[in-house]
mmCIF file of C-alpha atoms in Angstrom:
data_model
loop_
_atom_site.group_PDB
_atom_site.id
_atom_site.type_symbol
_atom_site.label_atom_id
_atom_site.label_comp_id
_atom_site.label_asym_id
_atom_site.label_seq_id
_atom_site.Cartn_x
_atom_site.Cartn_y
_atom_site.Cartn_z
ATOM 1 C CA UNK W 1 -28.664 -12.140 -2.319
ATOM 2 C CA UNK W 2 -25.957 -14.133 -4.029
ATOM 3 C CA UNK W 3 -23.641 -12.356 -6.814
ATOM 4 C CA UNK W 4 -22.587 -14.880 -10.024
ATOM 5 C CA UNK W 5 -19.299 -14.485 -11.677
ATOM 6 C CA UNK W 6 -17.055 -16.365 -13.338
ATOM 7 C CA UNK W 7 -13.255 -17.576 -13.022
ATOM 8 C CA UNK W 8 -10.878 -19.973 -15.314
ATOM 9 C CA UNK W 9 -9.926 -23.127 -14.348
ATOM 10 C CA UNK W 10 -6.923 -24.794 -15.243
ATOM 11 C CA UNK W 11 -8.720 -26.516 -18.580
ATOM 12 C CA UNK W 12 -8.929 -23.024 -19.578
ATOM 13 C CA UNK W 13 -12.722 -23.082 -19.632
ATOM 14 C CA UNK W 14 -14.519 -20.880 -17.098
ATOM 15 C CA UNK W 15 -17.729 -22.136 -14.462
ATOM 16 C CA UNK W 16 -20.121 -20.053 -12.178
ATOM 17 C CA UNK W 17 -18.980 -19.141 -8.646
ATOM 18 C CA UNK W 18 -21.315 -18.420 -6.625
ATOM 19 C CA UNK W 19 -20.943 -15.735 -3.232
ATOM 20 C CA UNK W 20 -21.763 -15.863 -0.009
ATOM 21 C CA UNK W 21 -24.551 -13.772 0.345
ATOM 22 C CA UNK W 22 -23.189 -10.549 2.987
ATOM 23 C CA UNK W 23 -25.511 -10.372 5.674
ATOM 24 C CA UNK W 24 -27.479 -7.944 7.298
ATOM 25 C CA UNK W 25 -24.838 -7.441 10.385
ATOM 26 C CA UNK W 26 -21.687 -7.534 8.659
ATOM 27 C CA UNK W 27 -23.500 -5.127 5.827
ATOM 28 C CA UNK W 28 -24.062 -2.593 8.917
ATOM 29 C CA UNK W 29 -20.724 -3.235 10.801
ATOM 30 C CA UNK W 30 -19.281 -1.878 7.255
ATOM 31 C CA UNK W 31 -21.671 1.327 7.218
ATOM 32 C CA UNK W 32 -20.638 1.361 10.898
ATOM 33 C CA UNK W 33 -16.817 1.313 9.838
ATOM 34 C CA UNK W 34 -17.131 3.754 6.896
ATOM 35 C CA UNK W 35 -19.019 6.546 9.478
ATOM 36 C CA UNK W 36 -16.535 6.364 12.016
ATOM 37 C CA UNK W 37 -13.355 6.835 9.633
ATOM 38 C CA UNK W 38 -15.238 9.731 7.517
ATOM 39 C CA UNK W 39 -14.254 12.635 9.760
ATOM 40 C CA UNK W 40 -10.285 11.482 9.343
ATOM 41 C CA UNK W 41 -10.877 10.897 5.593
ATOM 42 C CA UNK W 42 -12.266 14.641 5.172
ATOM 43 C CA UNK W 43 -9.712 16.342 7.152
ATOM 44 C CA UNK W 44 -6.865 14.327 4.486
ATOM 45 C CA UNK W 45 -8.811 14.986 1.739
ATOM 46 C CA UNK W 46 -9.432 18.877 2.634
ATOM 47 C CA UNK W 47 -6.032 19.654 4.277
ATOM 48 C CA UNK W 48 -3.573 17.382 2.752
ATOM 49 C CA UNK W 49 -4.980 16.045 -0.869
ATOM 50 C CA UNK W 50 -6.896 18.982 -2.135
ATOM 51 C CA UNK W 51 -4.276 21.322 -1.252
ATOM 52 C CA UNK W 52 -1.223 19.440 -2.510
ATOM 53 C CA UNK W 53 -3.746 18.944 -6.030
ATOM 54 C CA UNK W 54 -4.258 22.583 -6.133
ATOM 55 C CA UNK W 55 -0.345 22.877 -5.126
ATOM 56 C CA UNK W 56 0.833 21.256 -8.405
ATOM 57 C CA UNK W 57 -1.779 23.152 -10.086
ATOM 58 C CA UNK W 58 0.014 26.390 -8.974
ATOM 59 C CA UNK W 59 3.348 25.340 -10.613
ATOM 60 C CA UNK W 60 2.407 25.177 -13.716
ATOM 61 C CA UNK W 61 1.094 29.173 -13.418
ATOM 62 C CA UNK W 62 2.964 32.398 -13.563
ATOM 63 C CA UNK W 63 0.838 33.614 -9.919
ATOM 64 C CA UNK W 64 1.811 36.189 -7.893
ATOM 65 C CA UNK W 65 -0.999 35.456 -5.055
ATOM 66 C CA UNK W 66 -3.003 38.447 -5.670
ATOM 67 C CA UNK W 67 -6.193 36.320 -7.212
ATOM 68 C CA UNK W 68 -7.975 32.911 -7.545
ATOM 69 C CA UNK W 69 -5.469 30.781 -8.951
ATOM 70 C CA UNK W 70 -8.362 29.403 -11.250
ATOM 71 C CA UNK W 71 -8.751 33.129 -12.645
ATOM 72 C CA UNK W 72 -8.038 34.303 -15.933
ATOM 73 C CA UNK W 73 -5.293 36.072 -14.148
ATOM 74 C CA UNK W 74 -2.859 33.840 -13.733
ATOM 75 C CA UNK W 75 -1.374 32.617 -17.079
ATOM 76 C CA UNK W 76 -0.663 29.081 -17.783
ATOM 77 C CA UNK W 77 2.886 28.332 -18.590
ATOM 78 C CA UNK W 78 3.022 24.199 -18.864
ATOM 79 C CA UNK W 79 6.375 23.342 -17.257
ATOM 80 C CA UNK W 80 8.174 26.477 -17.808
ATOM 81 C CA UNK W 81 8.876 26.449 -14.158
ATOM 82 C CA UNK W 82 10.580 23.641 -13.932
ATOM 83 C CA UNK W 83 12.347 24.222 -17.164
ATOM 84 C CA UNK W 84 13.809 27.360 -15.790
ATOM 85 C CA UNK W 85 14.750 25.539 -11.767
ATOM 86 C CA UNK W 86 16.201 22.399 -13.845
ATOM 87 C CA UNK W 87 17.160 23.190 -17.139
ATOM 88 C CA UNK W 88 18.006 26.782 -18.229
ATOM 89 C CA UNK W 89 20.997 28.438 -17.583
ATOM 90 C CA UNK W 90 20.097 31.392 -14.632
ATOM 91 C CA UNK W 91 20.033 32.751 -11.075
ATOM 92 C CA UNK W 92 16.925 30.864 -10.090
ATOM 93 C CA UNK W 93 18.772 27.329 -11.458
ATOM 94 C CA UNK W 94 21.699 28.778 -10.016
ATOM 95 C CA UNK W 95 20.268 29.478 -6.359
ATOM 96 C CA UNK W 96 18.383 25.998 -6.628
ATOM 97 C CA UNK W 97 21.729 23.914 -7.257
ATOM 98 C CA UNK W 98 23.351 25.616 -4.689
ATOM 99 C CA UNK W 99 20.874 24.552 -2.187
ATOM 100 C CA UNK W 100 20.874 21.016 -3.168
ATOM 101 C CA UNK W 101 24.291 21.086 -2.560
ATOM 102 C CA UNK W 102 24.075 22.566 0.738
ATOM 103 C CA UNK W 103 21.370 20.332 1.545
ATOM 104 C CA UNK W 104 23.501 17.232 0.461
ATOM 105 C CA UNK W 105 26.520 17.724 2.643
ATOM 106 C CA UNK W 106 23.455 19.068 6.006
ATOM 107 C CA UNK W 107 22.274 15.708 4.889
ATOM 108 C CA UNK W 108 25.429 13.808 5.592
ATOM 109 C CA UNK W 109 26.295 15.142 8.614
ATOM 110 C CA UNK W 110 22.986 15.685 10.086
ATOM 111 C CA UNK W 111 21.767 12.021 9.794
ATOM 112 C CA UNK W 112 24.828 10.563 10.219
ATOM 113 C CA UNK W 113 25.384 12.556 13.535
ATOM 114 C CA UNK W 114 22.112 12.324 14.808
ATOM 115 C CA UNK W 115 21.646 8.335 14.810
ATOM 116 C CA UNK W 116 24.873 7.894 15.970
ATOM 117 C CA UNK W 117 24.112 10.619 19.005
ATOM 118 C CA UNK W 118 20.990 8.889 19.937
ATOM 119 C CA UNK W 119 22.024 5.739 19.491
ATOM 120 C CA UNK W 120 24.463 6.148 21.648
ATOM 121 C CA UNK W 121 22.016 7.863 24.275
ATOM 122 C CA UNK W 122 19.457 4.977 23.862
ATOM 123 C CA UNK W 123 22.284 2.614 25.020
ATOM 124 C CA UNK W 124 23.345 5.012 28.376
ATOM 125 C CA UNK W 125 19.727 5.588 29.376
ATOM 126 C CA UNK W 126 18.842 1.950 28.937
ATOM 127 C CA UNK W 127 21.934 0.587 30.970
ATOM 128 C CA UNK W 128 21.259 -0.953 34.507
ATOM 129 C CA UNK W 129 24.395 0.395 36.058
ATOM 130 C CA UNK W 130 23.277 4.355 35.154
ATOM 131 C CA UNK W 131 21.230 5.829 38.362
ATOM 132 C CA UNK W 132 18.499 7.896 37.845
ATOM 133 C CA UNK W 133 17.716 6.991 34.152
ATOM 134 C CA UNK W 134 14.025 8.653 34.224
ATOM 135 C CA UNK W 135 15.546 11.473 34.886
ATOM 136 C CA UNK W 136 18.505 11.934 32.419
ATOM 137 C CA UNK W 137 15.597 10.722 29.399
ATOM 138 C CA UNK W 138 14.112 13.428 30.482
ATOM 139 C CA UNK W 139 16.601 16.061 30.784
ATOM 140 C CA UNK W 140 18.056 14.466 26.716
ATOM 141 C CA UNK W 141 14.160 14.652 25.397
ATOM 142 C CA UNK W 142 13.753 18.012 26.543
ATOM 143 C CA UNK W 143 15.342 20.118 23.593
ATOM 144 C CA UNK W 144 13.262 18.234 21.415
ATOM 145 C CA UNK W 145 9.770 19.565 22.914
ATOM 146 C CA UNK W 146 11.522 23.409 23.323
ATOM 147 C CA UNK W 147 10.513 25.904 20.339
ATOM 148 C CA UNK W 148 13.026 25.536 17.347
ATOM 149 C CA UNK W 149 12.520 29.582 16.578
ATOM 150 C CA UNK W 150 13.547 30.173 20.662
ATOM 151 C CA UNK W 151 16.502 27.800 20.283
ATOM 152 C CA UNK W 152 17.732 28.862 16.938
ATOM 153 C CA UNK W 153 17.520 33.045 18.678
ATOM 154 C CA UNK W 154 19.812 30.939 21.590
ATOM 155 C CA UNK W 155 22.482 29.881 19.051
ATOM 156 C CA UNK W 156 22.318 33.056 17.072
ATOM 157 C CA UNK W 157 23.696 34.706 20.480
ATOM 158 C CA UNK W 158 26.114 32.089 20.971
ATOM 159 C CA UNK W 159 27.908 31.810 17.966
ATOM 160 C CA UNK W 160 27.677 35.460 16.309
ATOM 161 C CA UNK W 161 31.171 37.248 16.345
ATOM 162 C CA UNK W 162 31.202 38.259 19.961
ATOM 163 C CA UNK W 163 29.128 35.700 21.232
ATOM 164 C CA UNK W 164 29.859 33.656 24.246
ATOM 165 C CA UNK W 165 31.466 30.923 21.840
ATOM 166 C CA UNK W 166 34.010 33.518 20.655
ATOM 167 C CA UNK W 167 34.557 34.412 23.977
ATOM 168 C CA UNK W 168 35.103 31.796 25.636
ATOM 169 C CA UNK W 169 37.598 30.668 23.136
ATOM 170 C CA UNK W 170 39.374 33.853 23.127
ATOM 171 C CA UNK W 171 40.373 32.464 26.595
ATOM 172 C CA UNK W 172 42.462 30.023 25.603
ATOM 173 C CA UNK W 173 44.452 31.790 22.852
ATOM 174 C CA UNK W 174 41.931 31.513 19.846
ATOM 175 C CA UNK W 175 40.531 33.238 17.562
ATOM 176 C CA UNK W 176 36.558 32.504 16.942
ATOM 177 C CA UNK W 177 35.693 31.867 13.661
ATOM 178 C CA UNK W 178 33.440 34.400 12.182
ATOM 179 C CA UNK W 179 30.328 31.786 11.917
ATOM 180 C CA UNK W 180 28.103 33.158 10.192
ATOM 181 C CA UNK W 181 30.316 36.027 7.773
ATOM 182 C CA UNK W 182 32.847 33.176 6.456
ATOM 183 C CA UNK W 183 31.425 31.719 2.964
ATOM 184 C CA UNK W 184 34.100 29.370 2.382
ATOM 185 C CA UNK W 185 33.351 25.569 3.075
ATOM 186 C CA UNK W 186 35.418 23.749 5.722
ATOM 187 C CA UNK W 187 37.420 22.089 2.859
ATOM 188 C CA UNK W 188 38.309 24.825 1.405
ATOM 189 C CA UNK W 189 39.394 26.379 4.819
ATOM 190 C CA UNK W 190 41.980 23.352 5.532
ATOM 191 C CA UNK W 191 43.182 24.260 2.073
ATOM 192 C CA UNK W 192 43.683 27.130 2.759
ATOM 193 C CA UNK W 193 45.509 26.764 5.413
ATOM 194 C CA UNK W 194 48.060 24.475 3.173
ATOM 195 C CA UNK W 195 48.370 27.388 0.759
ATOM 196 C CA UNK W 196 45.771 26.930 -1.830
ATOM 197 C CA UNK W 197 43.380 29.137 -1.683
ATOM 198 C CA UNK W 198 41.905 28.816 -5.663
ATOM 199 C CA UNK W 199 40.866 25.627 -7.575
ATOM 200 C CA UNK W 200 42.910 23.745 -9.468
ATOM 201 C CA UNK W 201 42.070 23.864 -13.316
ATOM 202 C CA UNK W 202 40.299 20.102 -13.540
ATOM 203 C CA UNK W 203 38.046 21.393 -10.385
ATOM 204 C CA UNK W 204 37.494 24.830 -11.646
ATOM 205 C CA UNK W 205 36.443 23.903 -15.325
ATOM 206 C CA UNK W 206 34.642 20.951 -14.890
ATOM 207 C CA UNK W 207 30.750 21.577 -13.607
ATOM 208 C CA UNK W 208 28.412 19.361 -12.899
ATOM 209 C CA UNK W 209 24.556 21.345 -12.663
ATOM 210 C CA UNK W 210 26.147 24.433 -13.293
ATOM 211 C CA UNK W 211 28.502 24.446 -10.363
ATOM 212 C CA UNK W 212 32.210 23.410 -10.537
ATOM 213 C CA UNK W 213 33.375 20.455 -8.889
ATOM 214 C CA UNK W 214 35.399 22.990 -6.739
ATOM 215 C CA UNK W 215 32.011 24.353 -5.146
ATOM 216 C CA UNK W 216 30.973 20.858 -4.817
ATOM 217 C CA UNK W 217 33.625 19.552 -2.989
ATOM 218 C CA UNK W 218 33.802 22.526 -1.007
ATOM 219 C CA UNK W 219 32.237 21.304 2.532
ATOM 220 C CA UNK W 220 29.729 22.976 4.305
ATOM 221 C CA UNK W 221 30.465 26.355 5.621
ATOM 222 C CA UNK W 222 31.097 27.132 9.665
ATOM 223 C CA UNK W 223 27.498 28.955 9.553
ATOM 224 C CA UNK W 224 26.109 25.305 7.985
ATOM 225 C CA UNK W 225 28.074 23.261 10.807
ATOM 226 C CA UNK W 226 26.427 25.245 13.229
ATOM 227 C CA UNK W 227 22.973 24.517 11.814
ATOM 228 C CA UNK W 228 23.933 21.229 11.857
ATOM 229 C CA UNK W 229 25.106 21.078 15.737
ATOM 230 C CA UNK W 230 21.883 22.389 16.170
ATOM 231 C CA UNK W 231 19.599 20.269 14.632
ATOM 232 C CA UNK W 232 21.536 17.229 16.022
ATOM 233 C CA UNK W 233 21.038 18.574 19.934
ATOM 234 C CA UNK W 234 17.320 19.487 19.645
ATOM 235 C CA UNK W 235 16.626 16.015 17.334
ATOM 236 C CA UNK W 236 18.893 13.441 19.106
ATOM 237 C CA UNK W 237 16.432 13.132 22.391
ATOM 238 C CA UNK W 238 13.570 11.960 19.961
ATOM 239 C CA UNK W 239 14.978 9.619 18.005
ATOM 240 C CA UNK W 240 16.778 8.347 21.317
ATOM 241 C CA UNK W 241 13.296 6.994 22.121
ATOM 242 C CA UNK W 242 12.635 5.154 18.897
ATOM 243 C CA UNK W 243 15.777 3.035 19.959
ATOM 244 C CA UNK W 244 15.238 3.219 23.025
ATOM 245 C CA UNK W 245 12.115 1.387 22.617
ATOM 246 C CA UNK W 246 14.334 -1.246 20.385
ATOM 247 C CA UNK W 247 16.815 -1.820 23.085
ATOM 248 C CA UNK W 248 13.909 -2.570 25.486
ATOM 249 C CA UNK W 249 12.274 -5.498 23.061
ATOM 250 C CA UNK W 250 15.869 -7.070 22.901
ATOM 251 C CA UNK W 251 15.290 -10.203 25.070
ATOM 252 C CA UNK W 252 17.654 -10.541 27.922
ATOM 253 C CA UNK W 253 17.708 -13.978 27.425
ATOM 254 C CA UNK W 254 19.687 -13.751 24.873
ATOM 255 C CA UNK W 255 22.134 -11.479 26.125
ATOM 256 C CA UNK W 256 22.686 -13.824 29.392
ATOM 257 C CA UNK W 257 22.864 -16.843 27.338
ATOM 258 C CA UNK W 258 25.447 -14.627 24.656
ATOM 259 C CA UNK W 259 27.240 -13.654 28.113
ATOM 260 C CA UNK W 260 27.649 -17.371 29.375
ATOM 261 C CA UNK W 261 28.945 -18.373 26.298
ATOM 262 C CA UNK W 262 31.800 -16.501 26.399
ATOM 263 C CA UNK W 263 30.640 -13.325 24.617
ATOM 264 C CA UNK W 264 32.632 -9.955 25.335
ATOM 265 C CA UNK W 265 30.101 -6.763 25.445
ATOM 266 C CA UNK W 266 31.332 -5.161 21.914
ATOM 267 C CA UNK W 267 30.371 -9.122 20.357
ATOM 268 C CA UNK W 268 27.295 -8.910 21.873
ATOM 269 C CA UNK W 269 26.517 -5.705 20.421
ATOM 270 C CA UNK W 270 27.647 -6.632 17.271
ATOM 271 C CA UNK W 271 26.091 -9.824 16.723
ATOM 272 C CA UNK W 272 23.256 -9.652 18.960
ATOM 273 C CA UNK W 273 21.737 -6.016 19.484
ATOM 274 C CA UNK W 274 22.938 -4.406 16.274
ATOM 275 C CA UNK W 275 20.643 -6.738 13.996
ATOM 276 C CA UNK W 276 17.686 -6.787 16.623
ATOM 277 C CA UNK W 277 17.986 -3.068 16.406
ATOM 278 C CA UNK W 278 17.537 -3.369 12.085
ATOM 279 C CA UNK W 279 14.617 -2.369 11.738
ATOM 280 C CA UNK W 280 14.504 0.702 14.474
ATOM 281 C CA UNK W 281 17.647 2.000 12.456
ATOM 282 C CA UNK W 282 16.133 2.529 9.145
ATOM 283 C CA UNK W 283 13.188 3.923 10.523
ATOM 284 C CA UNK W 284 15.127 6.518 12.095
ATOM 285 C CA UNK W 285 17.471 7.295 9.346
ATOM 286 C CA UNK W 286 14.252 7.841 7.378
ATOM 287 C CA UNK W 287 12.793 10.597 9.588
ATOM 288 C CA UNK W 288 16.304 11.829 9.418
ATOM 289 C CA UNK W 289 16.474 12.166 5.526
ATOM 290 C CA UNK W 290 13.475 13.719 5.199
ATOM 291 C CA UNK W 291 13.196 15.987 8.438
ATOM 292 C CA UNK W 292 17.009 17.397 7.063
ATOM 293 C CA UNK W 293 15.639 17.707 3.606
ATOM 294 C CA UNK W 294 13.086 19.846 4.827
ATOM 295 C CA UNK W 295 15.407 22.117 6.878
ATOM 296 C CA UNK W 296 13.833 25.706 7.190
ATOM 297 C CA UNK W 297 12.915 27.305 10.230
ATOM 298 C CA UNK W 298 16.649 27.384 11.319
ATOM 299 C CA UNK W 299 18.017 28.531 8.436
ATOM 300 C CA UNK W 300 15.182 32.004 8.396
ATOM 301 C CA UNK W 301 16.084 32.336 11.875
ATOM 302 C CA UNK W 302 19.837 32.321 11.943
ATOM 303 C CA UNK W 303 21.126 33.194 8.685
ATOM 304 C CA UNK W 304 18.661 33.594 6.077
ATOM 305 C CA UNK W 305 20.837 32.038 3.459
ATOM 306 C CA UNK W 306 23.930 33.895 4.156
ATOM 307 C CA UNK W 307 26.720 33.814 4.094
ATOM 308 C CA UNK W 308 26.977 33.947 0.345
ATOM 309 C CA UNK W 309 24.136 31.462 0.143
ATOM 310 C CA UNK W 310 26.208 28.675 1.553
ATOM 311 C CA UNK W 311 23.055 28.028 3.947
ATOM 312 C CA UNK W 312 20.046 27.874 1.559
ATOM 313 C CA UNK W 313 18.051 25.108 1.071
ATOM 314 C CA UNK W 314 15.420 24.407 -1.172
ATOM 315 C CA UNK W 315 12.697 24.677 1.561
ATOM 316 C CA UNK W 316 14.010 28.187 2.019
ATOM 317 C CA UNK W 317 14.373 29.491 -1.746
ATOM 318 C CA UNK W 318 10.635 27.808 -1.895
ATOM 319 C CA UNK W 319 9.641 30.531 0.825
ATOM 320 C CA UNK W 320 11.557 33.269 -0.573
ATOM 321 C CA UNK W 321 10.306 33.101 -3.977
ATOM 322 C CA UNK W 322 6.431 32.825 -3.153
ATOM 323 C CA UNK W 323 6.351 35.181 -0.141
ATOM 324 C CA UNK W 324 8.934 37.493 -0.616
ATOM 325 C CA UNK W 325 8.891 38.058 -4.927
ATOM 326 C CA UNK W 326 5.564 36.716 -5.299
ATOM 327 C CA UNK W 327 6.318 34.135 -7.653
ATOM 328 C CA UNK W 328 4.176 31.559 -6.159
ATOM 329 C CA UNK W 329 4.550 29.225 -9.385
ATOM 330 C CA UNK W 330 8.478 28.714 -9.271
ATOM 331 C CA UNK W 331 7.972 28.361 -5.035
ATOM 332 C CA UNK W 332 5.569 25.556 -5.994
ATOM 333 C CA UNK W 333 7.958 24.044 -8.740
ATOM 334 C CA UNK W 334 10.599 23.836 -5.886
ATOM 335 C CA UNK W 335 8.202 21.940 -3.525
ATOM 336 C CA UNK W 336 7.759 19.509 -6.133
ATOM 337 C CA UNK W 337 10.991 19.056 -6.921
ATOM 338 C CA UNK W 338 11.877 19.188 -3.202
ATOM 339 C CA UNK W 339 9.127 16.286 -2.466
ATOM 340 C CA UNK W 340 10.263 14.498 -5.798
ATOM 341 C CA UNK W 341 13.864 14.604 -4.027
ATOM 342 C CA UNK W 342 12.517 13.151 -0.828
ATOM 343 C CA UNK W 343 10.600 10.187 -1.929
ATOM 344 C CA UNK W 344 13.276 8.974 -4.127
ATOM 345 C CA UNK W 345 16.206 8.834 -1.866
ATOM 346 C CA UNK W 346 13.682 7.622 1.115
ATOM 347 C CA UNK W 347 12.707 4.550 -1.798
ATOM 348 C CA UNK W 348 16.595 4.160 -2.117
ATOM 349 C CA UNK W 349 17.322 4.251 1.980
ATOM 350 C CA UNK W 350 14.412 1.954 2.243
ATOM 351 C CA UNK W 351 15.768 -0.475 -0.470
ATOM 352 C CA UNK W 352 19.424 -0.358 1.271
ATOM 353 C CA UNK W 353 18.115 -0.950 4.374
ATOM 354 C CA UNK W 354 15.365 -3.593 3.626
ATOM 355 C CA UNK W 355 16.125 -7.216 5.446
ATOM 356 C CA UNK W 356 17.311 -9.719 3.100
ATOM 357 C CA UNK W 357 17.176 -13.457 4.192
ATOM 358 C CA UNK W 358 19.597 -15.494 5.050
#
C-alpha cells in the first residue's frame, strides 16, 4: 500500500510523492522492536515520569502526606511555594539561600578537586613504569563501591573533637580544630586571625538573596571541608576510570612520533593528551556538578546541617521539610528548584566545554 502526499518544489507549486510501500518484514521487525523495548519504557514511565508528574503536582499543594494528594484534602496554593523559597522575605527563603551558598563553594571545591585527583590517578595507573597497576586500580576504586552511610560513620569518628585527627595532631603541638562546632567559614577564620573578626560596612550592608556579601564570601566552614575531603576520596576512584579509559584510546603513535620530534613529557601532555582527553573531561565534570549538587547522605550522617547551618544543602532542607515538618509541598518546590539549578548550569558546563573547530 502506497501513501500520497505532497511537497513544494522550488517553482513554489507542489506534485504527488509517492512512498515506498513498508513491507510485510520490516512492518514486523518494527512490532518486533516496539515489544522488546516496552518493558524499559514502562519501568521510565512508572518510576521516573509518572512520579516526577505527580512530583510537580505536589508543589503546588499545601500536603502534609497524611492523604491522596488528589484529595480534597490537600489545598491548592498555585506557586505559593515557590513564592515563599524565592521571593518572600522568611526562614524557609532564608534556610534555602543559605544552602545554595553552601552548595556553591562544595561545588567549587568538590569538582575542582575531584577531576584533578583522578586525573591525576588515571595518569599513575596508566603509566608503564608503575608495577602492579591492576592492583593499585583496585585498591583507588575501592572507596567508591564501600557504603557512603559506613564511610561518612568512619569520618564522623575521625574528625569529631577527640577523634584520631585531633589526636594525632595534638602530637605535634596543635590544636585540632573543632570540625564540626566551628560555624565560621575558612575566610573568615584567616581573618580572624589578622584581627578582623566583623564585616566591614560595604560587606555587611550590602545583600544579595537576603544574605550579605560578608556571608557570601565567607568560605566554607571546617565541617564543609571535611564533607568535601570526603566526597573527593570515595568519588576520585570512579571517575579515575572514565579517564582512564581516555588515556587508553590515546594512540601511542602519536606519543612516539611527539617523542622523536623533540617533545618533552609536560608538551606532550599539553598538546597531545590534554585535547584527546576533551571530551572525557567534560563528561566528568558533569557527573561532578550534578552528583555535588545533589549532596545528601553525608551531610544527614555527619552533621545534619550544623554547625549553624553552614552544611545544608538544598537536597537536605528538601528532606527535612517533607519528612520531618510534613510540608511535602515546599520539599517538592525545593526539588524543583534544585533540578531547575542542575540542568541549567550542566547546559552552561556543556556549552563551555563543547568543541569548537578550528
Amino acid at each position: 500500500m502506497t501513501a500520497t502526499v505532497t511537497r513544494d518544489t522550488s517553482a513554489g507549486r507542489t506534485r504527488p510523492v509517492r512512498r515506498r510501500p513498508v513491507s510485510g518484514h520490516r512492518l514486523q521487525e518494527r512490532r518486533a522492536g516496539w515489544l522488546f523495548v516496552a518493558p524499559a519504557v514502562v519501568v521510565l514511565v512508572v518510576f521516573l515520569f509518572a512520579p516526577m508528574i505527580m512530583a510537580a503536582w505536589v508543589s503546588l499543594l499545601d500536603w502534609n502526606g497524611q492523604s491522596s494528594p488528589f484529595s480534597g484534602e490537600a489545598e491548592f496554593v498555585g506557586l505559593s511555594n515557590y513564592q515563599n523559597l524565592l521571593a518572600e522575605a522568611g526562614l524557609l527563603r532564608g534556610d534555602f539561600m543559605l544552602s545554595v551558598r553552601n552548595t556553591l563553594y562544595y561545588v567549587l571545591f568538590n569538582v575542582t578537586g575531584v577531576v584533578v585527583l583522578s586525573f591525576v590517578l588515571a595518569l599513575a595507573v596508566n603509566s608503564y613504569v608503575l608495577r602492579g597497576r591492576s592492583f593499585f586500580r583496585t585498591i583507588l576504586y575501592f572507596p567508591a563501591i564501600t557504603s557512603s552511610v559506613a564511610i561518612s560513620v568512619l569520618f564522623l569518628f575521625l574528625f569529631q573533637g577527640a577523634g584520631v585527627v585531633n589526636v594525632v595532631l595534638s602530637w605535634v603541638g596543635v590544636d585540632g580544630p573543632t570540625w564540626f562546632t566551628d560555624p565560621r567559614g575558612v575566610l573568615h577564620l584567616a581573618l580572624s586571625w589578622f584581627g578582623v573578626d566583623g564585616a566591614p560596612g560595604a560587606l555587611a550592608d550590602t545583600t544579595v538573596g537576603g544574605l550579605s556579601l560578608w556571608n557570601w564570601l565567607s568560605g566554607p566552614s571546617v565541617a564543609m571541608c571535611t564533607l568535601i575531603m570526603l566526597t573527593i576520596w570515595t568519588t576520585s576512584g570512579t571517575y579515575m576510570l572514565f579517564f582512564l579509559v581516555g588515556l587508553q584510546d590515546v594512540p601511542v603513535e602519536l606519543e612516539e612520533a611527539a617523542a622523536i620530534d623533540g617533545a618533552s613529557a609536560w608538551q606532550r601532555f599539553r598538546y597531545l593528551t590534554l585535547p584527546l582527553m576533551r571530551r572525557h573531561i567534560t563528561l566528568v565534570i558533569t557527573l561532578a556538578l550534578i552528583g555535588s549538587w545533589q549532596v545528601f547522605d553525608q551531610v544527614f550522617i555527619l552533621s545534619q546541617g550544623g554547625p549553624a547551618k553552614t552544611t545544608l544543602t538544598p537536597a537536605y532542607i528538601s528532606y527535612v521539610r517533607s519528612f520531618g515538618d510534613g510540608q511535602f509541598g515546599v520539599g517538592a518546590a525545593v526539588a524543583f528548584v534544585l533540578f531547575a539549578i542542575i540542568i541549567v548550569l550542566t547546559l552552561i558546563q556543556r556549552w563551555v566545554g563543547r568543541e569548537r573547530r578550528a
